[in-house]
Tab-separated table of C-alpha atoms in Angstrom:
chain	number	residue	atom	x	y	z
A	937	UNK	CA	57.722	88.863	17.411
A	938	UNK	CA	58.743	92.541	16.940
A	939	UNK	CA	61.945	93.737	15.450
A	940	UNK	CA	62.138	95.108	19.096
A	941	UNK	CA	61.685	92.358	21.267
A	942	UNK	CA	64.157	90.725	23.774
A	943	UNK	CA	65.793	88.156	21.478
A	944	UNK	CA	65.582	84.547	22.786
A	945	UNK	CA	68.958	83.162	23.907
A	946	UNK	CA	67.076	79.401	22.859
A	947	UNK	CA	66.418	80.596	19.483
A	948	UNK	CA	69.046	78.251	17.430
A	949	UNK	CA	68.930	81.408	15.017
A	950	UNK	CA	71.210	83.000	17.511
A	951	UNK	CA	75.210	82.622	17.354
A	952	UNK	CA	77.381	81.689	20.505
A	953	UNK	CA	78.473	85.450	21.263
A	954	UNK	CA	74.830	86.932	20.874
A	955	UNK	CA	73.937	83.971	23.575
A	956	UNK	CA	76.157	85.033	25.864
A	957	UNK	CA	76.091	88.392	25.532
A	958	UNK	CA	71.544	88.032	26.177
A	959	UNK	CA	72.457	85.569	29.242
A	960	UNK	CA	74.924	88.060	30.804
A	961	UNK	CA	72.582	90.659	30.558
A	962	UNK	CA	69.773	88.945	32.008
A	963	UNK	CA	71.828	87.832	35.410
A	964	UNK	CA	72.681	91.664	35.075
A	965	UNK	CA	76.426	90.810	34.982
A	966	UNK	CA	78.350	93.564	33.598
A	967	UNK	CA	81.031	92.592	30.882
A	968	UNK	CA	84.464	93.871	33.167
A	969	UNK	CA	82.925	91.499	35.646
A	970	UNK	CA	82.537	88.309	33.506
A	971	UNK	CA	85.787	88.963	31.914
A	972	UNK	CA	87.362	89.582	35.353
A	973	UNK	CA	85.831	85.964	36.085
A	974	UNK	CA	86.809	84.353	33.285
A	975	UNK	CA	90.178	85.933	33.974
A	976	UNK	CA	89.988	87.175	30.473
A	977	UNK	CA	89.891	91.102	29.281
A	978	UNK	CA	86.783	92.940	28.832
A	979	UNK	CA	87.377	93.787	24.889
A	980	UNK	CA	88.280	90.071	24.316
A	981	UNK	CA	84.903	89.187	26.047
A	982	UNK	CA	83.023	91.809	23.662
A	983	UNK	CA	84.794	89.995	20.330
A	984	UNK	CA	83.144	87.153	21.521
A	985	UNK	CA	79.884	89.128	21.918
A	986	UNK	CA	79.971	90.756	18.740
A	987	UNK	CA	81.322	87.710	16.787
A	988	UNK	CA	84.784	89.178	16.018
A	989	UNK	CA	86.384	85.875	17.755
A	990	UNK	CA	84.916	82.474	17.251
A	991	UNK	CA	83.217	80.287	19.396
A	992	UNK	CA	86.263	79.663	21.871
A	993	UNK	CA	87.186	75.517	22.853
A	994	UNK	CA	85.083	73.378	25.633
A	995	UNK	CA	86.929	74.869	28.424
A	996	UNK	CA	86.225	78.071	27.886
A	997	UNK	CA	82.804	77.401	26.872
A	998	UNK	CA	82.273	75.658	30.620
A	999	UNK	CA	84.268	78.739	32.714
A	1000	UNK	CA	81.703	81.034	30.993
A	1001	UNK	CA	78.756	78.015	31.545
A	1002	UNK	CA	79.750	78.419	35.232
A	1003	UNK	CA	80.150	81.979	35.994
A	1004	UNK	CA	76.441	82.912	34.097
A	1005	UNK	CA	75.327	79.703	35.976
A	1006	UNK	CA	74.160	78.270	33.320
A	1007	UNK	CA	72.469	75.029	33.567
A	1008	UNK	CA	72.402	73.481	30.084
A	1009	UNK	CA	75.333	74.097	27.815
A	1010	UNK	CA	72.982	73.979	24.906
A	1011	UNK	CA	71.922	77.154	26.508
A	1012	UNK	CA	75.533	78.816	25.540
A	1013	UNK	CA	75.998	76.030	22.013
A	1014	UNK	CA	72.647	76.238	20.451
A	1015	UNK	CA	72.771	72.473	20.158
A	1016	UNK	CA	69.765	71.077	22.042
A	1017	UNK	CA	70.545	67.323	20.429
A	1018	UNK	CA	73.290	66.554	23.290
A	1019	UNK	CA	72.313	68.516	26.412
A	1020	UNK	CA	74.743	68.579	29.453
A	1021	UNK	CA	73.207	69.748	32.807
A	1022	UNK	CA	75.864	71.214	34.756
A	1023	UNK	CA	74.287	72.337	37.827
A	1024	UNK	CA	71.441	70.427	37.859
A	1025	UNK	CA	72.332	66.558	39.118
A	1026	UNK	CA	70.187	63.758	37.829
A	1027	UNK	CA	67.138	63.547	39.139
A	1028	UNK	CA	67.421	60.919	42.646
A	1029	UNK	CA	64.927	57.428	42.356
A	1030	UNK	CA	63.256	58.762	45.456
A	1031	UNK	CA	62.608	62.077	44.309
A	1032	UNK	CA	59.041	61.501	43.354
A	1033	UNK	CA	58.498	59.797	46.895
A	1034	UNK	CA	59.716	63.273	48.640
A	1035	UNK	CA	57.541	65.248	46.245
A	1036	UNK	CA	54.358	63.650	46.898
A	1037	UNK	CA	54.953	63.896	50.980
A	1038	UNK	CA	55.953	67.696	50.278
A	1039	UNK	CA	53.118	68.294	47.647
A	1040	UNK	CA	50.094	66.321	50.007
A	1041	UNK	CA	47.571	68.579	51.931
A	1042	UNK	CA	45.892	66.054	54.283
A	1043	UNK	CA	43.095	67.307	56.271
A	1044	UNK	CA	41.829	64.803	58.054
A	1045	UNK	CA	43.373	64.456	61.879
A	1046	UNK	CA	42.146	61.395	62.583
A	1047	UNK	CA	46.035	59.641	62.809
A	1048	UNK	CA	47.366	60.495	66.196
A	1049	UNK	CA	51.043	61.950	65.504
A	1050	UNK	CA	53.879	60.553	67.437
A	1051	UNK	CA	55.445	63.038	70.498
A	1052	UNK	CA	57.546	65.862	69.260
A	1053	UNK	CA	60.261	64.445	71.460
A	1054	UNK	CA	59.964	61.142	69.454
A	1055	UNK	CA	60.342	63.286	66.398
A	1056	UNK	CA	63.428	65.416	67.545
A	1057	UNK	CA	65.191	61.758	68.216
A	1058	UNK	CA	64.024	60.410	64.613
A	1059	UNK	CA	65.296	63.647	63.292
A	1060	UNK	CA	69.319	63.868	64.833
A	1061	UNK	CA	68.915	60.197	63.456
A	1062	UNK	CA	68.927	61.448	59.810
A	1063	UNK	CA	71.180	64.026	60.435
A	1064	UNK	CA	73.621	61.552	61.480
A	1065	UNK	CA	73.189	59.139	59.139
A	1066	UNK	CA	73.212	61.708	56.190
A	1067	UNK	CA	77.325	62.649	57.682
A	1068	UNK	CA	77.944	59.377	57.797
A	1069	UNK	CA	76.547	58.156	54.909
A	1070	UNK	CA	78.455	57.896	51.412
A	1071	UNK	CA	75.035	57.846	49.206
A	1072	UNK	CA	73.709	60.275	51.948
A	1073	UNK	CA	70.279	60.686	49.257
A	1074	UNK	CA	69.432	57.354	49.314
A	1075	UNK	CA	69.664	57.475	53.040
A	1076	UNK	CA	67.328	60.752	53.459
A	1077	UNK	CA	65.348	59.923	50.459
A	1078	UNK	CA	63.831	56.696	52.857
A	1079	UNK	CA	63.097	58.676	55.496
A	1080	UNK	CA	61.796	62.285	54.270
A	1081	UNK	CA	58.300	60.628	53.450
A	1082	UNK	CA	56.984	59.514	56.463
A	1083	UNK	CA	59.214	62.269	58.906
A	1084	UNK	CA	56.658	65.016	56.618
A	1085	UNK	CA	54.145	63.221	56.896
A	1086	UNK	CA	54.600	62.723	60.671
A	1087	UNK	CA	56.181	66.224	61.480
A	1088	UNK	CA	52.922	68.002	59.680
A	1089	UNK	CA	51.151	65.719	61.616
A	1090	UNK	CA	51.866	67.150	65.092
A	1091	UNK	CA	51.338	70.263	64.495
A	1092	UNK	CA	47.867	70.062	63.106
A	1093	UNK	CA	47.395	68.529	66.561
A	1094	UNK	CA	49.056	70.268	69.083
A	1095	UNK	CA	46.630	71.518	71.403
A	1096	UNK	CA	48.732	74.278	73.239
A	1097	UNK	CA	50.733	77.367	71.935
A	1098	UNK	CA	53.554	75.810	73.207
A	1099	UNK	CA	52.920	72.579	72.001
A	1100	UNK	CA	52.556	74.170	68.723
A	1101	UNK	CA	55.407	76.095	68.881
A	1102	UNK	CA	57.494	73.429	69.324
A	1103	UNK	CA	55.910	71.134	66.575
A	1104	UNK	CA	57.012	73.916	63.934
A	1105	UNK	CA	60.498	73.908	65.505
A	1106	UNK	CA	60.542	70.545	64.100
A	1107	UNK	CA	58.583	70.773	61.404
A	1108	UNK	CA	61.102	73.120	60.233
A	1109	UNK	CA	63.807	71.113	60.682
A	1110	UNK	CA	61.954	68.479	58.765
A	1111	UNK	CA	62.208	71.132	55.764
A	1112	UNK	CA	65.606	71.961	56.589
A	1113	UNK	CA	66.427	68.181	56.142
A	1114	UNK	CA	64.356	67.956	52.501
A	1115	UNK	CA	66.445	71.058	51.192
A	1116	UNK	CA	69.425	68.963	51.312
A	1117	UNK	CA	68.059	66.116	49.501
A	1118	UNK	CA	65.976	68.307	46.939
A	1119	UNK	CA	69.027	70.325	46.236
A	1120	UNK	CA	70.733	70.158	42.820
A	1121	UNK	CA	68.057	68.196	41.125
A	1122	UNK	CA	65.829	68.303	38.417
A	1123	UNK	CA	62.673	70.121	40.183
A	1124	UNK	CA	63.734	73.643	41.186
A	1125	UNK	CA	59.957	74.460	42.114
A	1126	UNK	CA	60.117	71.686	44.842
A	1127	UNK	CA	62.855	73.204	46.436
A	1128	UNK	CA	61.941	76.250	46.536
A	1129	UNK	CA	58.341	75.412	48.303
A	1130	UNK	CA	60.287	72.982	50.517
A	1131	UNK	CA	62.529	76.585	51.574
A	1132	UNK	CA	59.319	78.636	52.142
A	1133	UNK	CA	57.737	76.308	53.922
A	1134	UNK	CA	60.963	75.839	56.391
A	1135	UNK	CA	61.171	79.678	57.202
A	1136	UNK	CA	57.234	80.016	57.463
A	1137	UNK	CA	57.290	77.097	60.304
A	1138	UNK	CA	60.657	78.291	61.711
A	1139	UNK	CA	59.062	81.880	62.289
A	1140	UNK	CA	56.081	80.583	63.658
A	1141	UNK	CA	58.090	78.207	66.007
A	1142	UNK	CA	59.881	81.304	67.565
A	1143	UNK	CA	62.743	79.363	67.925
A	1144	UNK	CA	66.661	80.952	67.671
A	1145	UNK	CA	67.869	77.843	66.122
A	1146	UNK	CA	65.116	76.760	63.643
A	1147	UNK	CA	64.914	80.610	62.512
A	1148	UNK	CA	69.103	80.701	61.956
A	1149	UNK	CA	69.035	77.525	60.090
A	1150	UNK	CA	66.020	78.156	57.644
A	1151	UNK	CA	67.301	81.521	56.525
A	1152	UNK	CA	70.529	79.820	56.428
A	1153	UNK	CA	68.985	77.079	53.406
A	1154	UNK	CA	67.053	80.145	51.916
A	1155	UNK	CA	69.962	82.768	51.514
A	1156	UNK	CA	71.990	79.628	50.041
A	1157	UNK	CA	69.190	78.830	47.550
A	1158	UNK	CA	68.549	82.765	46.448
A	1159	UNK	CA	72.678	82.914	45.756
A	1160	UNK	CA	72.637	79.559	44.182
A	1161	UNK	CA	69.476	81.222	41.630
A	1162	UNK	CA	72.401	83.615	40.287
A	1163	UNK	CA	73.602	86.878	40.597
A	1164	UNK	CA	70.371	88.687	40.135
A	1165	UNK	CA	69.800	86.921	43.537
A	1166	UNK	CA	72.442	88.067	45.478
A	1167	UNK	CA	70.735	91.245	47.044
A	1168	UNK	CA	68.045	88.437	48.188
A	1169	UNK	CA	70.488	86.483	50.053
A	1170	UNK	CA	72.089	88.590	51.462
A	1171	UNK	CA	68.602	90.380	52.476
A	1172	UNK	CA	67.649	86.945	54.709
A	1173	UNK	CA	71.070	86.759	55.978
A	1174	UNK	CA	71.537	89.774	57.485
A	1175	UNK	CA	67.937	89.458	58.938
A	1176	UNK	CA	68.455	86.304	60.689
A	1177	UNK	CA	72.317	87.400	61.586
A	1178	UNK	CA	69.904	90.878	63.450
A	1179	UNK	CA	67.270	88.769	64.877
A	1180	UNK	CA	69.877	86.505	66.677
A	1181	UNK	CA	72.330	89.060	67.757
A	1182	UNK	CA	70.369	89.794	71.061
A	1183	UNK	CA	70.470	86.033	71.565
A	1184	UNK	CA	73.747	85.233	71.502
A	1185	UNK	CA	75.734	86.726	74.738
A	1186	UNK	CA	73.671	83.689	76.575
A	1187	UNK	CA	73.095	81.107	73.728
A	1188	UNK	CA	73.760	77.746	73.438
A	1189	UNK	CA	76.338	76.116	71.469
A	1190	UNK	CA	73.944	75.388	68.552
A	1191	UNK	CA	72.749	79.078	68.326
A	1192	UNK	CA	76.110	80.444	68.329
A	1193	UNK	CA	77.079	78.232	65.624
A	1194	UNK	CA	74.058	78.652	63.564
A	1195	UNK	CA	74.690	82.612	63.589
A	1196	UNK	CA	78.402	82.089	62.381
A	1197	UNK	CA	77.253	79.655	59.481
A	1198	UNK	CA	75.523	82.778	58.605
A	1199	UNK	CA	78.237	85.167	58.879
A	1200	UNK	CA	80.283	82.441	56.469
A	1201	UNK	CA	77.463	82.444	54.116
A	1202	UNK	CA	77.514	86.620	53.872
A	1203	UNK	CA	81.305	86.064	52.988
A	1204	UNK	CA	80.515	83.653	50.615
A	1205	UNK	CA	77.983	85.518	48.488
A	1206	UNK	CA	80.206	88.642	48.914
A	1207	UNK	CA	82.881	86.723	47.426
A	1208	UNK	CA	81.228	85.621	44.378
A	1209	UNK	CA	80.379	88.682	43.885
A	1210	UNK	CA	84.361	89.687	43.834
A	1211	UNK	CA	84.438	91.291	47.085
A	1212	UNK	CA	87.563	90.310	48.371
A	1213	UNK	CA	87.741	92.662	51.300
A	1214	UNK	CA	84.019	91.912	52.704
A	1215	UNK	CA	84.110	88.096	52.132
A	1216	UNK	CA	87.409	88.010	54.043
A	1217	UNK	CA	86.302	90.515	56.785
A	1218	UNK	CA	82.975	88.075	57.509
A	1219	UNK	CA	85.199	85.350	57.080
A	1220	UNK	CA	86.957	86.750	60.243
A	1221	UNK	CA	83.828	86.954	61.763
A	1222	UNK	CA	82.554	83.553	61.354
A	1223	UNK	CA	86.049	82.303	62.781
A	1224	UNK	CA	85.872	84.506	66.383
A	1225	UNK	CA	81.909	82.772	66.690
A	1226	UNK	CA	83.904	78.941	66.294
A	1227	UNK	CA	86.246	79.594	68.286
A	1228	UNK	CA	83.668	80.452	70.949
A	1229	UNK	CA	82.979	76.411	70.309
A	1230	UNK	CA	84.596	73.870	71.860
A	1231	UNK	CA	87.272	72.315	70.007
A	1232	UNK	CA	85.247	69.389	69.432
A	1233	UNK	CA	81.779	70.936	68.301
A	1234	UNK	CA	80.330	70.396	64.918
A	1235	UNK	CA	77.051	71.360	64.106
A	1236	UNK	CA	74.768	68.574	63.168
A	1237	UNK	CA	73.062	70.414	60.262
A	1238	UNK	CA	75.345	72.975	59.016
A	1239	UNK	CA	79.088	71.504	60.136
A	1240	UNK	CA	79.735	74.701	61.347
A	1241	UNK	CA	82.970	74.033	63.851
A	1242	UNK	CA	86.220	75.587	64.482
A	1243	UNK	CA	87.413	72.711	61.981
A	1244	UNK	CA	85.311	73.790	59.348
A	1245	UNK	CA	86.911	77.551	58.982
A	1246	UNK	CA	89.411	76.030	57.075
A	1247	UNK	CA	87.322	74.755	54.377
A	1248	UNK	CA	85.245	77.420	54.390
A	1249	UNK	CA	88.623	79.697	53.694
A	1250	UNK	CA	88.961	77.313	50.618
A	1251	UNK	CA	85.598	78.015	49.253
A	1252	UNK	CA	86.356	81.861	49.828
A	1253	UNK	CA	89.334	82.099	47.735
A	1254	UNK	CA	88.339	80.017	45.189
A	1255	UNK	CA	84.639	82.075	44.867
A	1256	UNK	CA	87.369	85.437	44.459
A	1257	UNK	CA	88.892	83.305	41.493
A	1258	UNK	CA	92.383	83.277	43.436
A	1259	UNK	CA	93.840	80.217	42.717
A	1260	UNK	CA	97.289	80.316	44.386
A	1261	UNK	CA	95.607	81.201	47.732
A	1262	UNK	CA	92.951	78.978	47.083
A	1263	UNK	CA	96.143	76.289	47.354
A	1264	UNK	CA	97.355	78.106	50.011
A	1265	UNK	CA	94.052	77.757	52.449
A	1266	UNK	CA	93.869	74.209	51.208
A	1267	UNK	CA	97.441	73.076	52.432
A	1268	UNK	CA	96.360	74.544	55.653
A	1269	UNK	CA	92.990	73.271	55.824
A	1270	UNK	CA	92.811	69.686	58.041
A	1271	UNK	CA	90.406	67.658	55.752
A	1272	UNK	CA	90.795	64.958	58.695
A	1273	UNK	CA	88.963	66.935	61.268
A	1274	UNK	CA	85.720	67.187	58.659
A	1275	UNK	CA	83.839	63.873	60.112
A	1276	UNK	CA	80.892	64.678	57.544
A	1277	UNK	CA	81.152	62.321	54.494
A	1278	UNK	CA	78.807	65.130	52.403
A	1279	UNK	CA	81.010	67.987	53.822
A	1280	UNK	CA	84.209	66.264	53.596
A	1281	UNK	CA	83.878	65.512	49.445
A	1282	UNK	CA	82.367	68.953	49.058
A	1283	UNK	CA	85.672	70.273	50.943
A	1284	UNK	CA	87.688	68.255	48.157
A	1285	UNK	CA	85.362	69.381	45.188
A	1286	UNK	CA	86.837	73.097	46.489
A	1287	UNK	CA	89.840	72.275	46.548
A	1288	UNK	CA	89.599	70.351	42.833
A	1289	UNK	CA	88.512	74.117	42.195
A	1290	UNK	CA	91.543	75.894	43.531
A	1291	UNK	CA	94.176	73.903	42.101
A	1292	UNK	CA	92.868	73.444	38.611
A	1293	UNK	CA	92.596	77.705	39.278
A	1294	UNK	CA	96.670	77.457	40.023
A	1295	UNK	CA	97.186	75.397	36.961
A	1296	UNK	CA	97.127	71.793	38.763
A	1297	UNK	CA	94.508	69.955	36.778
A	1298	UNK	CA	96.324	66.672	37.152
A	1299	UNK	CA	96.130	67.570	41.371
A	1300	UNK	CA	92.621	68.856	40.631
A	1301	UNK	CA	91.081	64.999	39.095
A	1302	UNK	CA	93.371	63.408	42.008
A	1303	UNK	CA	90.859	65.625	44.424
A	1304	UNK	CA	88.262	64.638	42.837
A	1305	UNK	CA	88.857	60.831	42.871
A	1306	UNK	CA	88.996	61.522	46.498
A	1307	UNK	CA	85.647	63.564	46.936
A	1308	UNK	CA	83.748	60.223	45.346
A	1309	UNK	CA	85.553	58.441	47.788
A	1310	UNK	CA	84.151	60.125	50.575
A	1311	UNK	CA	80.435	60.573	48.936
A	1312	UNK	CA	80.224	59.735	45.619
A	1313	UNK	CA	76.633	61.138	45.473
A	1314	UNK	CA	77.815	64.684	46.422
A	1315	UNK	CA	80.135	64.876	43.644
A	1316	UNK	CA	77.591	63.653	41.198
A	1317	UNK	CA	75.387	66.578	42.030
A	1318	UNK	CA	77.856	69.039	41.957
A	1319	UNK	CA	78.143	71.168	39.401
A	1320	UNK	CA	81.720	72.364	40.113
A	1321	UNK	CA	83.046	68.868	39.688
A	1322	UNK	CA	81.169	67.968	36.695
A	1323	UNK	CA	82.613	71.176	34.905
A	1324	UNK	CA	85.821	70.326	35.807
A	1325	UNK	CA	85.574	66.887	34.480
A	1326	UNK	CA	84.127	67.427	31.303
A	1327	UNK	CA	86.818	70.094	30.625
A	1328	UNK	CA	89.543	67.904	31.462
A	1329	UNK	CA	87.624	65.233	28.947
A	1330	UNK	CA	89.212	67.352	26.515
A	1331	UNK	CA	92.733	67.981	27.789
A	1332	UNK	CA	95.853	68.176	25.142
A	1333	UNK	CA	97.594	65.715	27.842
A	1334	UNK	CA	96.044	61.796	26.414
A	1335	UNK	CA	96.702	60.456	30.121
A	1336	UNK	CA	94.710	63.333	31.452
A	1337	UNK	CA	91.968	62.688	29.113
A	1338	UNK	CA	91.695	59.149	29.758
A	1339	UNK	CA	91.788	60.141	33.853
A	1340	UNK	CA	89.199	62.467	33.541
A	1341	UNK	CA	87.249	60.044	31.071
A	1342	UNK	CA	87.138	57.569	33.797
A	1343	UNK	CA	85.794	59.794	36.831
A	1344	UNK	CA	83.116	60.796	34.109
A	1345	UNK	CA	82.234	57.075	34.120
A	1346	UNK	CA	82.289	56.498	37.934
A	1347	UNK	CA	80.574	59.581	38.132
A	1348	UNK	CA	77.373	58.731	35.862
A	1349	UNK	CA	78.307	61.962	34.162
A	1350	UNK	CA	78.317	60.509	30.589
A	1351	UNK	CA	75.305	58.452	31.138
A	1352	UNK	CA	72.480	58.964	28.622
C-alpha cells in the first residue's frame, strides 16, 4: 500500500482516535457535528482524534458507535476477538427461508396463482398478525415464503394490463411486508434487493398507495445506511410526497395517511441531521394530514394515525439529541392508543432514548423492560436498546449494573 493511501480503519495497526477520526470522514460527518452529537466540544473530539486524550470509557465509546452508525464496536476498539453488533440484530431462524423465496427466479408458469383478491386477504392477514404479534418475525418469517412465491406468481400470469397492474400492487406489498422482517439483520444485500424490487413493482402497479409505501421503506433504508445517505432519502421522499400531492384533495384514508408517514419520515431524517427547525416544521405537517383521519384510523402498514404523532414527536426530539423535551413529548405521548405490539415497544425503545438523554438511566432500563414486554423481538433488533444496555452494563451504580445485566440476558444480547 502507498504511504498515500486511505488508511484502513480495520487495520489493528491503527489507534482508537485515528479510527474514528477515518470513520467520521467517510460518513462525511464534520467534527462540530459529531461533537455537537456526542454533546461534547469540537477540540475535545480532535484530542481524541489526534491521540492527545485516551481511549474514553464504554459509554462514550457506544454514543460515538451510534452517531457514526457503526455496526461492530471492534470497528471503533480494534479488538476483533469479542465483536458486538449494535445495529445489526442476530440473524432470524427463518431468514434463509425468506432469502431463497426472494433470491428464486422461476420461469416456468405452469402453477396457476391464486386470485389477487385471495392475495390482498392473505396479505391484511400478516399485517395484522405482525401488530399483534409479540415475536412478530417468527410470525412473518412463516408466511413470506409462499406469499413471494404466490404474489410473483400472479403477475407472471395476469393476462390484462389491469390485471397486471393490480398483481404488482400486491406484489409490492408483498416486498413491503419482507422489508420489515429483513430489517436489522445480518444480510444487508437482501434487504436492499427486497426495497428495489418493492418500488420497481409499486411503479409499475400505478397505484397511490403501493407507490407511498415503497418509497416510504426505501427513504427509511437509505437514512438507516448513514449520513452519506441522507440526500438519498430525502431524494425518494420528496418524490413520492410530489407524485401524491395531486392525489390527495380526493384520496382515501390510506393514501392520505401514507403521504403523512412520509412527511414524518422527512422530519425524521432532517432531525438527525440536527435540523431542529425543518424536522419540527414537517412534524407539523404530518400532524394536519392525521388529523384529516378519523380518530380511530391506524394504518395497517405504517401505524400512521392521529395517535401515532405523539410517538413520532418522541423520536423527533430524541434524533435532535434534546433530552428534556424528548421527556417532555413522552409524558404527553398516550402509549395506550399504539395497538401495534412492534410499534408500541419501538415507542418505548424512544423513550428509553430520551430519558437516559435527561439523565434517567434507571427510568430508561424500566422502559426498556417494558418494550420486551410488548415485543421482545423488536427490542432485540434494535440497535438503540442494545446500546443503551450494554452501557448501563457498566454503570458506577452495582444495582444498575445488575438491572441492565439482566435485560442483556432476556434480551439474547450477551449470547455467544
Amino acid at each position: 500500500m502507498s504511504s498515500d493511501a486511505t488508511p484502513d480503519p480495520y487495520s489493528s495497526q491503527l489507534v482508537f482516535g485515528q479510527r474514528v477520526q477515518i470513520l467520521r470522514t467517510r460518513r462525511g460527518m464534520s467534527r462540530p457535528v459529531l461533537a455537537g452529537l456526542l454533546g461534547m466540544s469540537p477540540s475535545w473530539l480532535k484530542q481524541i482524534e489526534t491521540g492527545q486524550i485516551h481511549v474514553p470509557k464504554l459509554p462514550m465509546i457506544l454514543r460515538i458507535a451510534e452517531a457514526l452508525r457503526v455496526r461492530d464496536l471492534s470497528e471503533l476498539t480494534g479488538d476483533v476477538t469479542a465483536p458486538v453488533d449494535l445495529f445489526i440484530g442476530p440473524g432470524h431462524p427463518r431468514l434463509a427461508a425468506v432469502k431463497a423465496a426472494v433470491d428464486a427466479f422461476p420461469l416456468a408458469a405452469d402453477q396457476a396463482p391464486p386470485p389477487t383478491a385471495h392475495l390482498q386477504h392473505r396479505l391484511a392477514r400478516a399485517w395484522a398478525a405482525r401488530h399483534t404479534a409479540p415475536n412478530h418475525r417468527e410470525v412473518l418469517g412463516e408466511l413470506l415464503p409462499d406469499l413471494i412465491r404466490d404474489a410473483q406468481l400472479a403477475v407472471r400470469h395476469a393476462d390484462t394490463a389491469p390485471d397486471r397492474r393490480a398483481a404488482q400492487a400486491v406484489l409490492s406489498e408483498v416486498y413491503s411486508l419482507c422489508q420489515f422482517f429483513v430489517a436489522y439483520q445480518p444480510d444487508s444485500a437482501l434487504l436492499w434487493r427486497v426495497a428495489e424490487r418493492g418500488l420497481v413493482a409499486a411503479q409499475e402497479s400505478e397505484d397511490p398507495h403501493a407507490i407511498g409505501v415503497a418509497a416510504w421503506l426505501a427513504a427509511q433504508a437509505h437514512r438507516d445506511s448513514g449520513p452519506r445517505h441522507f440526500d438519498a432519502a430525502d431524494a425518494v421522499n420528496l418524490e413520492a410526497l410530489r407524485y401524491l400531492e395531486p392525489h390527495l384533495a380526493a384520496a382515501e384514508d390510506r393514501v392520505i395517511a401514507i403521504a403523512g408517514a412520509l412527511q414524518f419520515e422527512a422530519g425524521y431524517t432532517a432531525a438527525r441531521r440536527g435540523d431542529t427547525a425543518t424536522a419540527w416544521a414537517w412534524w407539523d405537517k404530518a400532524d394536519k394530514a392525521a388529523r384529516k383521519l378519523d380518530a380511530a384510523y391506524y394504518h395497517p402498514i405504517t401505524s400512521f394515525s392521529r395517535a401515532i404523532m405523539g410517538a413520532h414527536a418522541v423520536t423527533v426530539a430524541v434524533e435532535l439529541r434534546a433530552g428534556g423535551e424528548s421527556v417532555r413529548q413522552a409524558v404527553r405521548a398516550d402509549a395506550t392508543a399504539i395497538p401495534s405490539r412492534p410499534r408500541l415497544a419501538r415507542h418505548r425503545i424512544e423513550e428509553a432514548r430520551g430519558y437516559q438523554l435527561d439523565g434517567q438511566p434507571d427510568v430508561a432500563l424500566d422502559t426498556l423492560d417494558r418494550a420486551h414486554e410488548a415485543a421482545p423481538e423488536t427490542i432485540r433488533y434494535n440497535g438503540y436498546a442494545r446500546r443503551i444496555i450494554l452501557e448501563e452494563t457498566e454503570a458506577k451504580s452495582p444495582e444498575r449494573r445488575r438491572r441492565a445485566a439482566q435485560l442483556a440476558a432476556k434480551v439474547g444480547l450477551l449470547a455467544a
